[in-house]
Coordinates of C-alpha atoms in Angstrom, one line a residue:
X1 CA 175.8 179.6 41.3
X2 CA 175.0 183.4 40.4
X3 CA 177.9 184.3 37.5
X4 CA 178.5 187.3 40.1
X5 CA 179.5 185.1 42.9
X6 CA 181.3 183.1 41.0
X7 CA 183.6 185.4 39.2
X8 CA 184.3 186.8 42.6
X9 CA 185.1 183.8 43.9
X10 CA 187.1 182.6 41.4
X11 CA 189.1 185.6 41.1
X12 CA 189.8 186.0 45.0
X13 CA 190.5 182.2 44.8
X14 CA 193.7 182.1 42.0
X15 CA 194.7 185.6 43.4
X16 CA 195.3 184.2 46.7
X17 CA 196.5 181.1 45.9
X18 CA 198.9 182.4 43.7
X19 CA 200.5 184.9 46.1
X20 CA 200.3 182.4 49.2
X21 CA 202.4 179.1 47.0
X22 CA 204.7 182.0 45.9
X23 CA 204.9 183.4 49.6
X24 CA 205.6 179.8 51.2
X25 CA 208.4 179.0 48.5
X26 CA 210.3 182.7 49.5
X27 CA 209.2 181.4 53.5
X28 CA 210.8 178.2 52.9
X29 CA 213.9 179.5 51.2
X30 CA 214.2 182.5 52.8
X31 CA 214.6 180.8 56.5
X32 CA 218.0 179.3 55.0
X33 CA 219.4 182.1 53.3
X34 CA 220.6 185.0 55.3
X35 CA 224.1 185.1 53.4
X36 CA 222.8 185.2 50.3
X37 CA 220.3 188.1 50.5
X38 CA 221.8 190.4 48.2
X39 CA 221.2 187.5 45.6
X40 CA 218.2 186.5 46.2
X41 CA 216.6 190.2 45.6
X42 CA 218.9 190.2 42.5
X43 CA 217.0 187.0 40.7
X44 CA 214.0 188.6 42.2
X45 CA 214.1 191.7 40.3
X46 CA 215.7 190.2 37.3
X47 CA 212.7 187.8 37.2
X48 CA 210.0 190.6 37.5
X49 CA 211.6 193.2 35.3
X50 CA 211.3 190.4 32.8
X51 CA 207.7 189.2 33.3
X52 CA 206.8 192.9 33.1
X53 CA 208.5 193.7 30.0
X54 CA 207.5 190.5 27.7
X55 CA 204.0 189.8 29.4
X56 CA 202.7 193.2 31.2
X57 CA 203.6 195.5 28.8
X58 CA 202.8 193.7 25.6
X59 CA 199.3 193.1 26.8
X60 CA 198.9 196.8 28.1
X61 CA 199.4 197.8 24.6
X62 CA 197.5 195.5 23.4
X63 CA 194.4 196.7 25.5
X64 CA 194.4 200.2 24.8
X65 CA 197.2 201.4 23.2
X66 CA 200.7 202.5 23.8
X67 CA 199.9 206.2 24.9
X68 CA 197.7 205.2 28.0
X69 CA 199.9 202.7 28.8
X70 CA 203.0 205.3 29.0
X71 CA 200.7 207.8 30.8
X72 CA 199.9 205.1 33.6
X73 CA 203.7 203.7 33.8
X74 CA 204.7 207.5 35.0
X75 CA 201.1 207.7 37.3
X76 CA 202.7 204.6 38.7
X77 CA 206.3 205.7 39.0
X78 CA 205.8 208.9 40.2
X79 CA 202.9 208.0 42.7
X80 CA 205.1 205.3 44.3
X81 CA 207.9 207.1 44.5
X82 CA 205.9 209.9 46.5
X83 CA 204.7 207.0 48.8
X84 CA 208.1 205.8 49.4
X85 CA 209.3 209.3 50.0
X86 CA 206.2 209.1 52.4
X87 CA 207.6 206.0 54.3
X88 CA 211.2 206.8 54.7
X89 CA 209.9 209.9 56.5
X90 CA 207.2 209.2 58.3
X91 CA 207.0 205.7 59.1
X92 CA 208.8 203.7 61.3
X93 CA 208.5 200.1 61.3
X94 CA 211.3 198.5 63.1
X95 CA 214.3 199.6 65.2
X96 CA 216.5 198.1 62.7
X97 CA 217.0 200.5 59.4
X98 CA 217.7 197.4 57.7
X99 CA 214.7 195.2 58.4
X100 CA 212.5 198.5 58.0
X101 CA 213.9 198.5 54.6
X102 CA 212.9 195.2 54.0
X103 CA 209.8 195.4 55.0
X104 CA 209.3 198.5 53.1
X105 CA 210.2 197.2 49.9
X106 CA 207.6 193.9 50.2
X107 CA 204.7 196.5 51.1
X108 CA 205.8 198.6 48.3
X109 CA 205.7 195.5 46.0
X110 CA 202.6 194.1 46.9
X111 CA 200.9 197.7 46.7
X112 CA 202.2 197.2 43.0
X113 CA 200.8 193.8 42.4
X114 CA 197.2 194.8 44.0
X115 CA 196.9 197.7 41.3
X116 CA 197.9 194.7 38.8
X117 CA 195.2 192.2 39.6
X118 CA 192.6 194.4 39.5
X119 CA 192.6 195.1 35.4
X120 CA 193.6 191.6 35.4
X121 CA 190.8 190.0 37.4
X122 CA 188.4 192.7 35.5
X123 CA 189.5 191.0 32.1
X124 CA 188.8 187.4 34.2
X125 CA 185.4 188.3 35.4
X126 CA 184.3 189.4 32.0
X127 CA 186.0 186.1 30.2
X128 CA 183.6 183.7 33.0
X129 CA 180.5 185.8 32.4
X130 CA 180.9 185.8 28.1
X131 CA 183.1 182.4 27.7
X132 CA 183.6 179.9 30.5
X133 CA 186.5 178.6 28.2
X134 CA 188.4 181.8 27.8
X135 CA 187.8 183.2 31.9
X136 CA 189.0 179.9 32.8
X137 CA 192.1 180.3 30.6
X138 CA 192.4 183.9 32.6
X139 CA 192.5 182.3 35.5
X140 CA 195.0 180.2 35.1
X141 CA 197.5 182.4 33.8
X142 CA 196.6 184.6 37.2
X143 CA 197.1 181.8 39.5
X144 CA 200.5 181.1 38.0
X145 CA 201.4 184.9 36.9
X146 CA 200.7 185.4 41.0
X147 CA 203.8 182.8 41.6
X148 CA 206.7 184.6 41.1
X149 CA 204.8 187.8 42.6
X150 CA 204.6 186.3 45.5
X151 CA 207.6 185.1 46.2
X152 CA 209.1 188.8 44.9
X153 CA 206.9 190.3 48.0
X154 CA 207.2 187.7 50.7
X155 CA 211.0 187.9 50.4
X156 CA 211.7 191.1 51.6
X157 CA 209.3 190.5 54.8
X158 CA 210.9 187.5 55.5
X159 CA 213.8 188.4 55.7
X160 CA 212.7 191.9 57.4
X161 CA 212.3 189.4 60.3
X162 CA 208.4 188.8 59.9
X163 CA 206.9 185.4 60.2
X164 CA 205.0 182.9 58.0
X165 CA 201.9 183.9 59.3
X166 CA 202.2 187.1 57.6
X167 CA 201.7 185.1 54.2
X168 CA 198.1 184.7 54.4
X169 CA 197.4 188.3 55.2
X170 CA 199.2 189.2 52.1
X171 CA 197.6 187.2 50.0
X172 CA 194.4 187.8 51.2
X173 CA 195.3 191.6 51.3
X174 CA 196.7 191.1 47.3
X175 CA 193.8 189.0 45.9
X176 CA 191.0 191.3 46.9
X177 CA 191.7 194.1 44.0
X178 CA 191.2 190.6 41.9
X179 CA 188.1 189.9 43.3
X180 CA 186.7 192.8 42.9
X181 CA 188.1 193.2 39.4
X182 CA 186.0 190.3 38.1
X183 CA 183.0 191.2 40.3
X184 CA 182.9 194.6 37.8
X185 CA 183.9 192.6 35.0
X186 CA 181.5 190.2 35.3
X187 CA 178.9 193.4 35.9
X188 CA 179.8 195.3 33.2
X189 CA 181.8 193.1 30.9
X190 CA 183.0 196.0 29.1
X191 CA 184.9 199.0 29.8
X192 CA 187.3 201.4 28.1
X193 CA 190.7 199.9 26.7
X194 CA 192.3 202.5 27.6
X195 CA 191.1 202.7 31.0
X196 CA 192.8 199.4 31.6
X197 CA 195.8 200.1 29.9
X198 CA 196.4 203.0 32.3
X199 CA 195.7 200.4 34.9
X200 CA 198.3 198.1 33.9
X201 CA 200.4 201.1 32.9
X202 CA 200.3 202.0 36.5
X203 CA 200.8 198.0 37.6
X204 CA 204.0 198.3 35.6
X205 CA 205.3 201.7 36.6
X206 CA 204.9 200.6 40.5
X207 CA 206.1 197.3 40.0
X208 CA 209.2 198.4 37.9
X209 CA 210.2 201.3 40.3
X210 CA 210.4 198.8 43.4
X211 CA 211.9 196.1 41.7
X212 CA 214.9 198.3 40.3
X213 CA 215.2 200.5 43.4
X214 CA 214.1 199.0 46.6
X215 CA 215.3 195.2 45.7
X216 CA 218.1 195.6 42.6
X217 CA 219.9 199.1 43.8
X218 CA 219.6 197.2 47.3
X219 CA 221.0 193.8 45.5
X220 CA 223.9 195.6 44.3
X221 CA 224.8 197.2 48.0
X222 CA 225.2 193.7 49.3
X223 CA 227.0 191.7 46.6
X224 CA 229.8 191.4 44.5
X225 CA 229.1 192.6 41.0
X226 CA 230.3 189.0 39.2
X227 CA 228.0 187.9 41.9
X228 CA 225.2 190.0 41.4
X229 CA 225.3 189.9 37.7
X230 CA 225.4 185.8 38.0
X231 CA 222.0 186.2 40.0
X232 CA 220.2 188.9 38.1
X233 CA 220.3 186.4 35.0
X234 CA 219.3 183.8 36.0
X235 CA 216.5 186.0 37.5
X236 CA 216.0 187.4 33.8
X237 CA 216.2 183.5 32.0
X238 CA 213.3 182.6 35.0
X239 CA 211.4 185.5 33.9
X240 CA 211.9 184.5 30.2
X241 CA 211.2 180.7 30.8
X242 CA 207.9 181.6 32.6
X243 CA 206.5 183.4 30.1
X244 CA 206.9 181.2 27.4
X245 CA 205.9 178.1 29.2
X246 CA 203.1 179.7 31.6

């Protein structure tokens, strides 16, 4: 099979299937769980704060430095932030504030996570094309990086009041920056460090600004603080767990 092809392939494969298995878990639990909302999004965030600060932001630096990184974290933070200005103005999703906040906040996250995969699946696509061994090895940290991701995004829609079939479309939506990322990587196979530290910089800075204000501040509203507090470490020990062992 062309090394093109492939690499495509393989990166729309684990980004998908990543984002779906995480979707269905947050589908399956989510169903169950109206009173504990306010928890839930608590682990969430303290899950993907973690991942972001001892996996996303060591290997940002470690691709291009620390100054590109911190120039795409504020790109990221203050470009989402305008976009979410954006939605509670313009855009009206539901005729319930709540479940439009909801669903807000899962758009907002997977936006994040689709800026992510594409340095991500770039590194991948170049990794299949130079050594097998080492793309492979890419791609299965992506497929189980996309885990928890997915679950963080699905979540929020789920409980905004949208269905399972929404699941697929995400993760179809969310693996295609991945796909394309290791369709230039596998082109190019090289590319400025600190082009792709911005990248990830900008990964982190959306992904962090969600997490803490669309699904923590939002956390906090709904539960009691011993509660909350309870839930947002266990988040932080899942976050902590996964990146050692995955």
């Amino acid at each position: 099979m062309n090394k093109l092809l492939f690499s495509t392939l393989v990166g729309l494969g684990v980004g998908g299937v990543g984002i779906g298995l995480g979707g269905f878990a947050a589908y399956g639990i989510g169903r169950r769980a109206d009173k504990i909302i306010g928890l839930l999004f608590a682990g969430c965030s303290g899950m993907i704060i973690t991942v972001l600060g001892l996996e996303l932001l060591p290997e940002s630096i470690a691709t291009g430095g620390i100054i590109p990184t911190l120039i795409g974290i504020l790109i990221g933070i203050l470009v989402i932030a305008r976009i979410e200005h954006f939605f509670h103005r313009i855009v009206i999703i539901t005729d319930n504030p709540r479940r439009s906040q909801f669903i807000r906040s899962g758009i907002l996250l997977a936006l994040g996570v689709a800026i992510h995969n594409f340095p991500v699946g770039f590194t991948m696509g170049a990794g299949l094309t130079n050594d097998s061994e080492i793309g492979l090895d890419l791609a299965t940290i992506m497929l189980f990086h996309n885990l928890p991701e997915g679950f963080a995004i699905s979540l929020p829609l789920i409980f905004g009041g949208l269905g399972g079939s929404i699941i697929p479309i995400i993760a179809a939506i969310v693996s295609l920056p991945a796909g394309l990322g290791a369709l230039f990587g596998s082109s190019f196979q090289r590319v400025n460090p600190a082009l792709l530290s911005s990248l990830f910089g900008i990964a982190i800075g959306t992904i962090f600004y969600v997490s803490w204000h669309e699904l923590l501040l939002q956390s906090l509203k709904m539960t009691r603080k011993p509660g909350f507090i309870i839930s947002l470490c266990v988040g932080a020990f899942s976050g902590i767990v996964f990146t050692i062992f995955l």
